[in-house]
Amino acid sequence: MNLNHLSIFQAVAVADSISRGAEQLHISQSAVSKQLADFEQALGLKLFDRLPRGVRLTEPGRLLLGYANRLFAIEAEAERALVDLRQLVRGRIIIGASRTIGSYLLPERLAAFRRQHPGVELELQVDNTNTIERRLVGGEIDLGFTEGVVNDAQLDYAIFAQDELVLIAHPAHAAVLQAPLSVGDLESFPMLMHEIGSGTREVTEIALANRKIRIRPAMTLDSTEAIKQTVAAGGGLAFLSALSIQTELNAGRLVVVAVKALRIRRPLYQVRLRTATPGPSLQAFLDALKAR
């Protein structure tokens, strides 16, 4: 169905007049008459009875007007929605973040953006680095934040922040009394680690492997909170982000154990799909991050 014909039909039907419909559409009366005739011929149905003064809808015309009104109401709604999206009155951003970033860095930034743009819905999915990158490539999320780089050609990486991994223990742990430890001492203590695929684990293992140290985890736990609680209960040592332990350090539940000649620093990354064009909401969020 020719939508231009349909819009002319609707204008004439609402105005009850070809001349008034033409005036509303800012086209000539003769052009409207011709377009209506072409429309009726294409449909094989008469839509109007022509009267001495104005027009009257036929039964097919009345039926079609109901559909035309609904169709153009949806068109107007779509236009309003796009304007709202452009003006950040509405929108939605799905963000994926690895655990350290999602739990300790992003919440403050998300809250600040939400205060500025309350109509934009934010969804945060927290998982390990490998999963976040896979979801980005699959188009399941709009933006990722990771603790490592997979070097997928489809992804763009930009450094978002800096972090340091530190060795933590219960204040009464034997390692605290022995500190500062040598790197080799680490092999004699039970170590807790994240699951394989975690950025924190990968960075830790690489840093230790560079010093010829290989750690077999005494426990593998899938969350930073679980690791902190287990270490605080005396269950072993762990390397965790300094960002993630401030509350426990202040409360005296955990302490940082010094290790001689070992400092594990890492960049944290903002990751985007290379071919994806950011919408207005995502662009506003990216701009807000840059402004900090």
PDB file of C-alpha atoms in Angstrom:
ATOM      1  CA  MET A   1       0.000   0.000   0.000  1.00  0.00           C
ATOM      2  CA  ASN A   2       1.316   3.417  -0.988  1.00  0.00           C
ATOM      3  CA  LEU A   3       1.759   5.299   2.308  1.00  0.00           C
ATOM      4  CA  ASN A   4       1.721   8.668   0.569  1.00  0.00           C
ATOM      5  CA  HIS A   5      -1.706   7.811  -0.841  1.00  0.00           C
ATOM      6  CA  LEU A   6      -2.770   6.666   2.619  1.00  0.00           C
ATOM      7  CA  SER A   7      -1.694   9.933   4.247  1.00  0.00           C
ATOM      8  CA  ILE A   8      -3.619  11.946   1.622  1.00  0.00           C
ATOM      9  CA  PHE A   9      -6.652   9.746   2.186  1.00  0.00           C
ATOM     10  CA  GLN A  10      -6.456  10.299   5.943  1.00  0.00           C
ATOM     11  CA  ALA A  11      -6.142  14.079   5.604  1.00  0.00           C
ATOM     12  CA  VAL A  12      -9.190  14.276   3.327  1.00  0.00           C
ATOM     13  CA  ALA A  13     -11.199  11.886   5.520  1.00  0.00           C
ATOM     14  CA  VAL A  14     -10.476  13.898   8.674  1.00  0.00           C
ATOM     15  CA  ALA A  15     -11.261  17.202   6.914  1.00  0.00           C
ATOM     16  CA  ASP A  16     -14.401  15.812   5.160  1.00  0.00           C
ATOM     17  CA  SER A  17     -13.251  17.794   2.143  1.00  0.00           C
ATOM     18  CA  ILE A  18     -10.756  17.439  -0.685  1.00  0.00           C
ATOM     19  CA  SER A  19     -10.068  21.168  -0.725  1.00  0.00           C
ATOM     20  CA  ARG A  20      -9.494  21.401   3.044  1.00  0.00           C
ATOM     21  CA  GLY A  21      -7.391  18.242   2.948  1.00  0.00           C
ATOM     22  CA  ALA A  22      -5.280  19.745   0.147  1.00  0.00           C
ATOM     23  CA  GLU A  23      -4.858  22.945   2.143  1.00  0.00           C
ATOM     24  CA  GLN A  24      -3.695  20.994   5.181  1.00  0.00           C
ATOM     25  CA  LEU A  25      -1.206  19.051   3.049  1.00  0.00           C
ATOM     26  CA  HIS A  26      -0.023  22.200   1.245  1.00  0.00           C
ATOM     27  CA  ILE A  27      -0.620  20.697  -2.202  1.00  0.00           C
ATOM     28  CA  SER A  28      -3.113  21.553  -4.924  1.00  0.00           C
ATOM     29  CA  GLN A  29      -6.686  20.279  -4.873  1.00  0.00           C
ATOM     30  CA  SER A  30      -6.231  18.755  -8.327  1.00  0.00           C
ATOM     31  CA  ALA A  31      -3.160  16.825  -7.143  1.00  0.00           C
ATOM     32  CA  VAL A  32      -5.120  15.464  -4.164  1.00  0.00           C
ATOM     33  CA  SER A  33      -8.020  14.423  -6.390  1.00  0.00           C
ATOM     34  CA  LYS A  34      -5.668  12.593  -8.742  1.00  0.00           C
ATOM     35  CA  GLN A  35      -3.834  10.833  -5.904  1.00  0.00           C
ATOM     36  CA  LEU A  36      -7.125   9.697  -4.387  1.00  0.00           C
ATOM     37  CA  ALA A  37      -8.333   8.401  -7.729  1.00  0.00           C
ATOM     38  CA  ASP A  38      -5.078   6.484  -8.197  1.00  0.00           C
ATOM     39  CA  PHE A  39      -5.405   5.056  -4.683  1.00  0.00           C
ATOM     40  CA  GLU A  40      -8.973   3.888  -5.218  1.00  0.00           C
ATOM     41  CA  GLN A  41      -8.016   2.350  -8.537  1.00  0.00           C
ATOM     42  CA  ALA A  42      -5.057   0.510  -6.955  1.00  0.00           C
ATOM     43  CA  LEU A  43      -7.285  -0.830  -4.156  1.00  0.00           C
ATOM     44  CA  GLY A  44     -10.201  -1.637  -6.427  1.00  0.00           C
ATOM     45  CA  LEU A  45     -12.528   0.049  -3.945  1.00  0.00           C
ATOM     46  CA  LYS A  46     -14.275   3.388  -3.686  1.00  0.00           C
ATOM     47  CA  LEU A  47     -13.246   5.198  -0.510  1.00  0.00           C
ATOM     48  CA  PHE A  48     -15.336   8.384  -0.774  1.00  0.00           C
ATOM     49  CA  ASP A  49     -18.677   9.437  -2.079  1.00  0.00           C
ATOM     50  CA  ARG A  50     -18.233  12.854  -3.682  1.00  0.00           C
ATOM     51  CA  LEU A  51     -20.912  15.268  -2.460  1.00  0.00           C
ATOM     52  CA  PRO A  52     -21.852  18.741  -3.695  1.00  0.00           C
ATOM     53  CA  ARG A  53     -20.051  20.096  -0.648  1.00  0.00           C
ATOM     54  CA  GLY A  54     -17.294  17.825   0.628  1.00  0.00           C
ATOM     55  CA  VAL A  55     -16.947  14.067   0.687  1.00  0.00           C
ATOM     56  CA  ARG A  56     -18.335  11.161   2.721  1.00  0.00           C
ATOM     57  CA  LEU A  57     -16.525   7.971   3.580  1.00  0.00           C
ATOM     58  CA  THR A  58     -17.814   4.729   2.126  1.00  0.00           C
ATOM     59  CA  GLU A  59     -17.803   1.509   4.152  1.00  0.00           C
ATOM     60  CA  PRO A  60     -14.282   0.557   2.877  1.00  0.00           C
ATOM     61  CA  GLY A  61     -13.205   4.135   3.581  1.00  0.00           C
ATOM     62  CA  ARG A  62     -14.400   3.970   7.190  1.00  0.00           C
ATOM     63  CA  LEU A  63     -12.601   0.651   7.670  1.00  0.00           C
ATOM     64  CA  LEU A  64      -9.375   1.966   6.153  1.00  0.00           C
ATOM     65  CA  LEU A  65      -9.455   5.169   8.206  1.00  0.00           C
ATOM     66  CA  GLY A  66      -9.254   3.180  11.435  1.00  0.00           C
ATOM     67  CA  TYR A  67      -6.096   1.450  10.220  1.00  0.00           C
ATOM     68  CA  ALA A  68      -4.652   4.704   8.885  1.00  0.00           C
ATOM     69  CA  ASN A  69      -5.180   6.456  12.212  1.00  0.00           C
ATOM     70  CA  ARG A  70      -3.439   3.651  14.109  1.00  0.00           C
ATOM     71  CA  LEU A  71      -0.589   3.466  11.625  1.00  0.00           C
ATOM     72  CA  PHE A  72       0.159   7.190  11.696  1.00  0.00           C
ATOM     73  CA  ALA A  73      -0.230   7.288  15.474  1.00  0.00           C
ATOM     74  CA  ILE A  74       2.556   4.693  15.658  1.00  0.00           C
ATOM     75  CA  GLU A  75       4.625   6.777  13.240  1.00  0.00           C
ATOM     76  CA  ALA A  76       4.178   9.843  15.461  1.00  0.00           C
ATOM     77  CA  GLU A  77       5.055   7.773  18.531  1.00  0.00           C
ATOM     78  CA  ALA A  78       8.225   6.542  16.823  1.00  0.00           C
ATOM     79  CA  GLU A  79       9.212  10.111  15.983  1.00  0.00           C
ATOM     80  CA  ARG A  80       8.645  11.210  19.588  1.00  0.00           C
ATOM     81  CA  ALA A  81      10.646   8.234  20.865  1.00  0.00           C
ATOM     82  CA  LEU A  82      13.595   9.106  18.632  1.00  0.00           C
ATOM     83  CA  VAL A  83      13.474  12.742  19.759  1.00  0.00           C
ATOM     84  CA  ASP A  84      13.396  11.575  23.391  1.00  0.00           C
ATOM     85  CA  LEU A  85      16.336   9.276  22.704  1.00  0.00           C
ATOM     86  CA  ARG A  86      18.324  12.073  21.085  1.00  0.00           C
ATOM     87  CA  GLN A  87      17.561  14.396  23.990  1.00  0.00           C
ATOM     88  CA  LEU A  88      18.320  11.658  26.575  1.00  0.00           C
ATOM     89  CA  VAL A  89      14.784  11.739  27.932  1.00  0.00           C
ATOM     90  CA  ARG A  90      14.834   7.990  27.454  1.00  0.00           C
ATOM     91  CA  GLY A  91      17.347   5.297  26.529  1.00  0.00           C
ATOM     92  CA  ARG A  92      18.990   2.113  27.707  1.00  0.00           C
ATOM     93  CA  ILE A  93      22.619   1.076  28.142  1.00  0.00           C
ATOM     94  CA  ILE A  94      23.736  -2.477  28.946  1.00  0.00           C
ATOM     95  CA  ILE A  95      27.197  -2.510  30.500  1.00  0.00           C
ATOM     96  CA  GLY A  96      29.321  -5.546  31.226  1.00  0.00           C
ATOM     97  CA  ALA A  97      32.135  -5.296  33.741  1.00  0.00           C
ATOM     98  CA  SER A  98      34.603  -7.645  35.342  1.00  0.00           C
ATOM     99  CA  ARG A  99      34.179  -8.015  39.080  1.00  0.00           C
ATOM    100  CA  THR A 100      36.651  -5.487  40.414  1.00  0.00           C
ATOM    101  CA  ILE A 101      35.457  -2.725  38.092  1.00  0.00           C
ATOM    102  CA  GLY A 102      31.770  -3.595  38.379  1.00  0.00           C
ATOM    103  CA  SER A 103      31.830  -3.756  42.160  1.00  0.00           C
ATOM    104  CA  TYR A 104      34.299  -1.009  43.139  1.00  0.00           C
ATOM    105  CA  LEU A 105      34.779   1.501  40.306  1.00  0.00           C
ATOM    106  CA  LEU A 106      31.590   1.767  38.269  1.00  0.00           C
ATOM    107  CA  PRO A 107      28.853   2.162  40.919  1.00  0.00           C
ATOM    108  CA  GLU A 108      29.790   5.767  41.710  1.00  0.00           C
ATOM    109  CA  ARG A 109      29.956   6.656  38.005  1.00  0.00           C
ATOM    110  CA  LEU A 110      26.641   4.961  37.260  1.00  0.00           C
ATOM    111  CA  ALA A 111      24.944   6.800  40.111  1.00  0.00           C
ATOM    112  CA  ALA A 112      26.308  10.156  38.905  1.00  0.00           C
ATOM    113  CA  PHE A 113      25.127   9.511  35.334  1.00  0.00           C
ATOM    114  CA  ARG A 114      21.708   8.403  36.584  1.00  0.00           C
ATOM    115  CA  ARG A 115      21.301  11.636  38.543  1.00  0.00           C
ATOM    116  CA  GLN A 116      22.078  13.628  35.399  1.00  0.00           C
ATOM    117  CA  HIS A 117      19.921  11.520  33.045  1.00  0.00           C
ATOM    118  CA  PRO A 118      17.163   9.847  35.101  1.00  0.00           C
ATOM    119  CA  GLY A 119      15.275   8.729  31.987  1.00  0.00           C
ATOM    120  CA  VAL A 120      18.114   6.504  30.762  1.00  0.00           C
ATOM    121  CA  GLU A 121      17.903   2.932  32.028  1.00  0.00           C
ATOM    122  CA  LEU A 122      21.229   1.391  33.061  1.00  0.00           C
ATOM    123  CA  GLU A 123      21.882  -2.334  33.324  1.00  0.00           C
ATOM    124  CA  LEU A 124      25.160  -3.658  34.749  1.00  0.00           C
ATOM    125  CA  GLN A 125      26.201  -7.270  34.225  1.00  0.00           C
ATOM    126  CA  VAL A 126      29.174  -8.382  36.325  1.00  0.00           C
ATOM    127  CA  ASP A 127      31.205 -11.387  35.174  1.00  0.00           C
ATOM    128  CA  ASN A 128      34.756 -12.409  34.364  1.00  0.00           C
ATOM    129  CA  THR A 129      36.787 -10.754  31.621  1.00  0.00           C
ATOM    130  CA  ASN A 130      36.404 -13.564  29.065  1.00  0.00           C
ATOM    131  CA  THR A 131      32.620 -13.601  29.421  1.00  0.00           C
ATOM    132  CA  ILE A 132      32.345  -9.816  29.098  1.00  0.00           C
ATOM    133  CA  GLU A 133      34.369  -9.815  25.884  1.00  0.00           C
ATOM    134  CA  ARG A 134      32.325 -12.686  24.456  1.00  0.00           C
ATOM    135  CA  ARG A 135      29.078 -10.824  25.181  1.00  0.00           C
ATOM    136  CA  LEU A 136      30.439  -7.707  23.501  1.00  0.00           C
ATOM    137  CA  VAL A 137      31.290  -9.615  20.334  1.00  0.00           C
ATOM    138  CA  GLY A 138      27.860 -11.264  20.452  1.00  0.00           C
ATOM    139  CA  GLY A 139      26.088  -7.905  20.678  1.00  0.00           C
ATOM    140  CA  GLU A 140      24.573  -8.723  24.081  1.00  0.00           C
ATOM    141  CA  ILE A 141      26.030  -5.649  25.789  1.00  0.00           C
ATOM    142  CA  ASP A 142      26.859  -2.121  24.632  1.00  0.00           C
ATOM    143  CA  LEU A 143      30.046  -1.455  26.564  1.00  0.00           C
ATOM    144  CA  GLY A 144      32.545  -3.529  28.518  1.00  0.00           C
ATOM    145  CA  PHE A 145      35.079  -2.946  31.264  1.00  0.00           C
ATOM    146  CA  THR A 146      37.746  -5.602  31.762  1.00  0.00           C
ATOM    147  CA  GLU A 147      40.912  -6.341  33.697  1.00  0.00           C
ATOM    148  CA  GLY A 148      42.692  -7.911  30.740  1.00  0.00           C
ATOM    149  CA  VAL A 149      42.920  -7.964  26.950  1.00  0.00           C
ATOM    150  CA  VAL A 150      41.971 -10.854  24.690  1.00  0.00           C
ATOM    151  CA  ASN A 151      43.189  -8.960  21.602  1.00  0.00           C
ATOM    152  CA  ASP A 152      40.120  -9.821  19.562  1.00  0.00           C
ATOM    153  CA  ALA A 153      40.313  -7.868  16.291  1.00  0.00           C
ATOM    154  CA  GLN A 154      36.628  -6.975  16.655  1.00  0.00           C
ATOM    155  CA  LEU A 155      37.208  -5.056  19.887  1.00  0.00           C
ATOM    156  CA  ASP A 156      38.690  -1.650  20.698  1.00  0.00           C
ATOM    157  CA  TYR A 157      40.473  -1.295  24.039  1.00  0.00           C
ATOM    158  CA  ALA A 158      41.168   1.954  25.885  1.00  0.00           C
ATOM    159  CA  ILE A 159      42.751   2.274  29.336  1.00  0.00           C
ATOM    160  CA  PHE A 160      40.059   3.302  31.800  1.00  0.00           C
ATOM    161  CA  ALA A 161      41.942   3.321  35.115  1.00  0.00           C
ATOM    162  CA  GLN A 162      44.987   1.856  36.890  1.00  0.00           C
ATOM    163  CA  ASP A 163      44.958  -0.820  39.565  1.00  0.00           C
ATOM    164  CA  GLU A 164      47.382  -2.730  41.773  1.00  0.00           C
ATOM    165  CA  LEU A 165      47.081  -6.298  43.050  1.00  0.00           C
ATOM    166  CA  VAL A 166      48.239  -6.829  46.633  1.00  0.00           C
ATOM    167  CA  LEU A 167      48.688  -9.914  48.779  1.00  0.00           C
ATOM    168  CA  ILE A 168      46.170 -10.054  51.623  1.00  0.00           C
ATOM    169  CA  ALA A 169      45.942 -12.130  54.792  1.00  0.00           C
ATOM    170  CA  HIS A 170      44.211 -12.389  58.156  1.00  0.00           C
ATOM    171  CA  PRO A 171      46.123 -10.165  60.636  1.00  0.00           C
ATOM    172  CA  ALA A 172      47.205 -13.214  62.661  1.00  0.00           C
ATOM    173  CA  HIS A 173      48.315 -15.313  59.676  1.00  0.00           C
ATOM    174  CA  ALA A 174      51.862 -16.735  59.804  1.00  0.00           C
ATOM    175  CA  ALA A 175      52.737 -14.872  56.602  1.00  0.00           C
ATOM    176  CA  VAL A 176      52.149 -11.552  58.361  1.00  0.00           C
ATOM    177  CA  LEU A 177      54.653 -12.456  61.068  1.00  0.00           C
ATOM    178  CA  GLN A 178      57.174 -13.564  58.440  1.00  0.00           C
ATOM    179  CA  ALA A 179      56.761 -10.498  56.187  1.00  0.00           C
ATOM    180  CA  PRO A 180      58.251  -9.144  54.103  1.00  0.00           C
ATOM    181  CA  LEU A 181      58.071 -12.371  52.110  1.00  0.00           C
ATOM    182  CA  SER A 182      60.282 -13.360  49.251  1.00  0.00           C
ATOM    183  CA  VAL A 183      58.535 -14.372  46.037  1.00  0.00           C
ATOM    184  CA  GLY A 184      59.627 -17.960  46.653  1.00  0.00           C
ATOM    185  CA  ASP A 185      57.923 -17.956  50.062  1.00  0.00           C
ATOM    186  CA  LEU A 186      54.560 -17.775  48.301  1.00  0.00           C
ATOM    187  CA  GLU A 187      54.823 -21.428  47.302  1.00  0.00           C
ATOM    188  CA  SER A 188      54.715 -22.510  50.958  1.00  0.00           C
ATOM    189  CA  PHE A 189      51.359 -20.882  51.778  1.00  0.00           C
ATOM    190  CA  PRO A 190      47.856 -21.942  50.670  1.00  0.00           C
ATOM    191  CA  MET A 191      46.625 -19.487  48.055  1.00  0.00           C
ATOM    192  CA  LEU A 192      43.058 -18.593  47.077  1.00  0.00           C
ATOM    193  CA  MET A 193      42.338 -17.564  43.491  1.00  0.00           C
ATOM    194  CA  HIS A 194      39.533 -16.619  41.153  1.00  0.00           C
ATOM    195  CA  GLU A 195      38.327 -19.066  38.524  1.00  0.00           C
ATOM    196  CA  ILE A 196      40.107 -19.503  35.196  1.00  0.00           C
ATOM    197  CA  GLY A 197      38.977 -16.681  32.894  1.00  0.00           C
ATOM    198  CA  SER A 198      39.273 -14.067  35.621  1.00  0.00           C
ATOM    199  CA  GLY A 199      41.435 -11.082  34.741  1.00  0.00           C
ATOM    200  CA  THR A 200      42.778 -10.900  38.291  1.00  0.00           C
ATOM    201  CA  ARG A 201      43.912 -14.523  38.197  1.00  0.00           C
ATOM    202  CA  GLU A 202      45.503 -14.155  34.767  1.00  0.00           C
ATOM    203  CA  VAL A 203      47.512 -11.076  35.748  1.00  0.00           C
ATOM    204  CA  THR A 204      48.617 -12.721  39.004  1.00  0.00           C
ATOM    205  CA  GLU A 205      49.729 -15.929  37.296  1.00  0.00           C
ATOM    206  CA  ILE A 206      51.676 -14.033  34.625  1.00  0.00           C
ATOM    207  CA  ALA A 207      53.454 -11.863  37.219  1.00  0.00           C
ATOM    208  CA  LEU A 208      54.468 -14.921  39.264  1.00  0.00           C
ATOM    209  CA  ALA A 209      55.430 -16.975  36.208  1.00  0.00           C
ATOM    210  CA  ASN A 210      57.814 -14.171  35.189  1.00  0.00           C
ATOM    211  CA  ARG A 211      59.594 -14.855  38.503  1.00  0.00           C
ATOM    212  CA  LYS A 212      59.555 -18.643  37.969  1.00  0.00           C
ATOM    213  CA  ILE A 213      56.824 -19.148  40.559  1.00  0.00           C
ATOM    214  CA  ARG A 214      53.848 -21.373  39.839  1.00  0.00           C
ATOM    215  CA  ILE A 215      50.993 -21.419  42.338  1.00  0.00           C
ATOM    216  CA  ARG A 216      48.482 -24.245  42.575  1.00  0.00           C
ATOM    217  CA  PRO A 217      45.378 -22.756  44.236  1.00  0.00           C
ATOM    218  CA  ALA A 218      44.314 -24.322  47.500  1.00  0.00           C
ATOM    219  CA  MET A 219      40.833 -22.981  46.731  1.00  0.00           C
ATOM    220  CA  THR A 220      39.182 -21.521  43.640  1.00  0.00           C
ATOM    221  CA  LEU A 221      36.331 -19.112  44.348  1.00  0.00           C
ATOM    222  CA  ASP A 222      34.158 -17.287  41.848  1.00  0.00           C
ATOM    223  CA  SER A 223      33.765 -13.935  43.599  1.00  0.00           C
ATOM    224  CA  THR A 224      35.976 -11.334  45.213  1.00  0.00           C
ATOM    225  CA  GLU A 225      33.703 -11.217  48.261  1.00  0.00           C
ATOM    226  CA  ALA A 226      34.013 -14.976  48.777  1.00  0.00           C
ATOM    227  CA  ILE A 227      37.806 -14.724  48.583  1.00  0.00           C
ATOM    228  CA  LYS A 228      37.908 -11.832  51.062  1.00  0.00           C
ATOM    229  CA  GLN A 229      35.665 -13.619  53.547  1.00  0.00           C
ATOM    230  CA  THR A 230      37.688 -16.834  53.314  1.00  0.00           C
ATOM    231  CA  VAL A 231      40.983 -15.001  53.771  1.00  0.00           C
ATOM    232  CA  ALA A 232      39.510 -13.065  56.727  1.00  0.00           C
ATOM    233  CA  ALA A 233      38.552 -16.425  58.260  1.00  0.00           C
ATOM    234  CA  GLY A 234      42.165 -17.567  58.038  1.00  0.00           C
ATOM    235  CA  GLY A 235      41.704 -19.779  54.993  1.00  0.00           C
ATOM    236  CA  GLY A 236      44.837 -18.673  53.147  1.00  0.00           C
ATOM    237  CA  LEU A 237      46.378 -15.813  51.207  1.00  0.00           C
ATOM    238  CA  ALA A 238      45.136 -14.135  48.022  1.00  0.00           C
ATOM    239  CA  PHE A 239      46.098 -11.491  45.524  1.00  0.00           C
ATOM    240  CA  LEU A 240      43.253  -9.010  45.111  1.00  0.00           C
ATOM    241  CA  SER A 241      42.785  -5.519  43.763  1.00  0.00           C
ATOM    242  CA  ALA A 242      43.689  -2.794  46.219  1.00  0.00           C
ATOM    243  CA  LEU A 243      40.423  -1.163  45.178  1.00  0.00           C
ATOM    244  CA  SER A 244      38.414  -4.068  46.570  1.00  0.00           C
ATOM    245  CA  ILE A 245      39.775  -4.312  50.122  1.00  0.00           C
ATOM    246  CA  GLN A 246      39.624  -0.795  51.588  1.00  0.00           C
ATOM    247  CA  THR A 247      36.647  -1.524  53.852  1.00  0.00           C
ATOM    248  CA  GLU A 248      38.260  -4.664  55.289  1.00  0.00           C
ATOM    249  CA  LEU A 249      41.618  -2.918  55.792  1.00  0.00           C
ATOM    250  CA  ASN A 250      39.954  -0.059  57.648  1.00  0.00           C
ATOM    251  CA  ALA A 251      38.075  -2.544  59.842  1.00  0.00           C
ATOM    252  CA  GLY A 252      41.255  -4.490  60.617  1.00  0.00           C
ATOM    253  CA  ARG A 253      39.844  -7.728  59.192  1.00  0.00           C
ATOM    254  CA  LEU A 254      42.538  -7.960  56.510  1.00  0.00           C
ATOM    255  CA  VAL A 255      46.084  -6.727  56.115  1.00  0.00           C
ATOM    256  CA  VAL A 256      48.388  -6.312  53.134  1.00  0.00           C
ATOM    257  CA  VAL A 257      51.435  -8.568  53.203  1.00  0.00           C
ATOM    258  CA  ALA A 258      54.600  -7.101  51.700  1.00  0.00           C
ATOM    259  CA  VAL A 259      56.409  -9.216  49.108  1.00  0.00           C
ATOM    260  CA  LYS A 260      59.957  -8.209  48.248  1.00  0.00           C
ATOM    261  CA  ALA A 261      60.636  -7.256  44.622  1.00  0.00           C
ATOM    262  CA  LEU A 262      57.062  -7.898  43.577  1.00  0.00           C
ATOM    263  CA  ARG A 263      54.639  -5.203  42.520  1.00  0.00           C
ATOM    264  CA  ILE A 264      51.703  -6.196  40.331  1.00  0.00           C
ATOM    265  CA  ARG A 265      50.199  -3.189  38.571  1.00  0.00           C
ATOM    266  CA  ARG A 266      47.692  -3.414  35.772  1.00  0.00           C
ATOM    267  CA  PRO A 267      45.597  -1.163  33.564  1.00  0.00           C
ATOM    268  CA  LEU A 268      41.837  -1.549  33.536  1.00  0.00           C
ATOM    269  CA  TYR A 269      40.189  -1.336  30.134  1.00  0.00           C
ATOM    270  CA  GLN A 270      37.096   0.116  28.563  1.00  0.00           C
ATOM    271  CA  VAL A 271      36.130  -2.144  25.646  1.00  0.00           C
ATOM    272  CA  ARG A 272      33.810  -1.529  22.698  1.00  0.00           C
ATOM    273  CA  LEU A 273      32.848  -3.423  19.587  1.00  0.00           C
ATOM    274  CA  ARG A 274      34.847  -1.815  16.798  1.00  0.00           C
ATOM    275  CA  THR A 275      31.993  -1.740  14.247  1.00  0.00           C
ATOM    276  CA  ALA A 276      29.229  -0.556  16.601  1.00  0.00           C
ATOM    277  CA  THR A 277      28.045   3.069  16.434  1.00  0.00           C
ATOM    278  CA  PRO A 278      27.163   4.377  19.910  1.00  0.00           C
ATOM    279  CA  GLY A 279      23.624   5.656  20.318  1.00  0.00           C
ATOM    280  CA  PRO A 280      22.897   8.953  22.091  1.00  0.00           C
ATOM    281  CA  SER A 281      22.648   7.349  25.545  1.00  0.00           C
ATOM    282  CA  LEU A 282      25.900   5.425  25.238  1.00  0.00           C
ATOM    283  CA  GLN A 283      27.703   8.432  23.758  1.00  0.00           C
ATOM    284  CA  ALA A 284      26.550  10.565  26.685  1.00  0.00           C
ATOM    285  CA  PHE A 285      27.853   7.939  29.119  1.00  0.00           C
ATOM    286  CA  LEU A 286      31.202   7.750  27.318  1.00  0.00           C
ATOM    287  CA  ASP A 287      31.458  11.557  27.414  1.00  0.00           C
ATOM    288  CA  ALA A 288      30.682  11.524  31.138  1.00  0.00           C
ATOM    289  CA  LEU A 289      33.486   9.018  31.744  1.00  0.00           C
ATOM    290  CA  LYS A 290      35.969  11.203  29.853  1.00  0.00           C
ATOM    291  CA  ALA A 291      34.945  14.238  31.885  1.00  0.00           C
ATOM    292  CA  ARG A 292      35.901  12.631  35.203  1.00  0.00           C
TER     293      ARG A 292
END
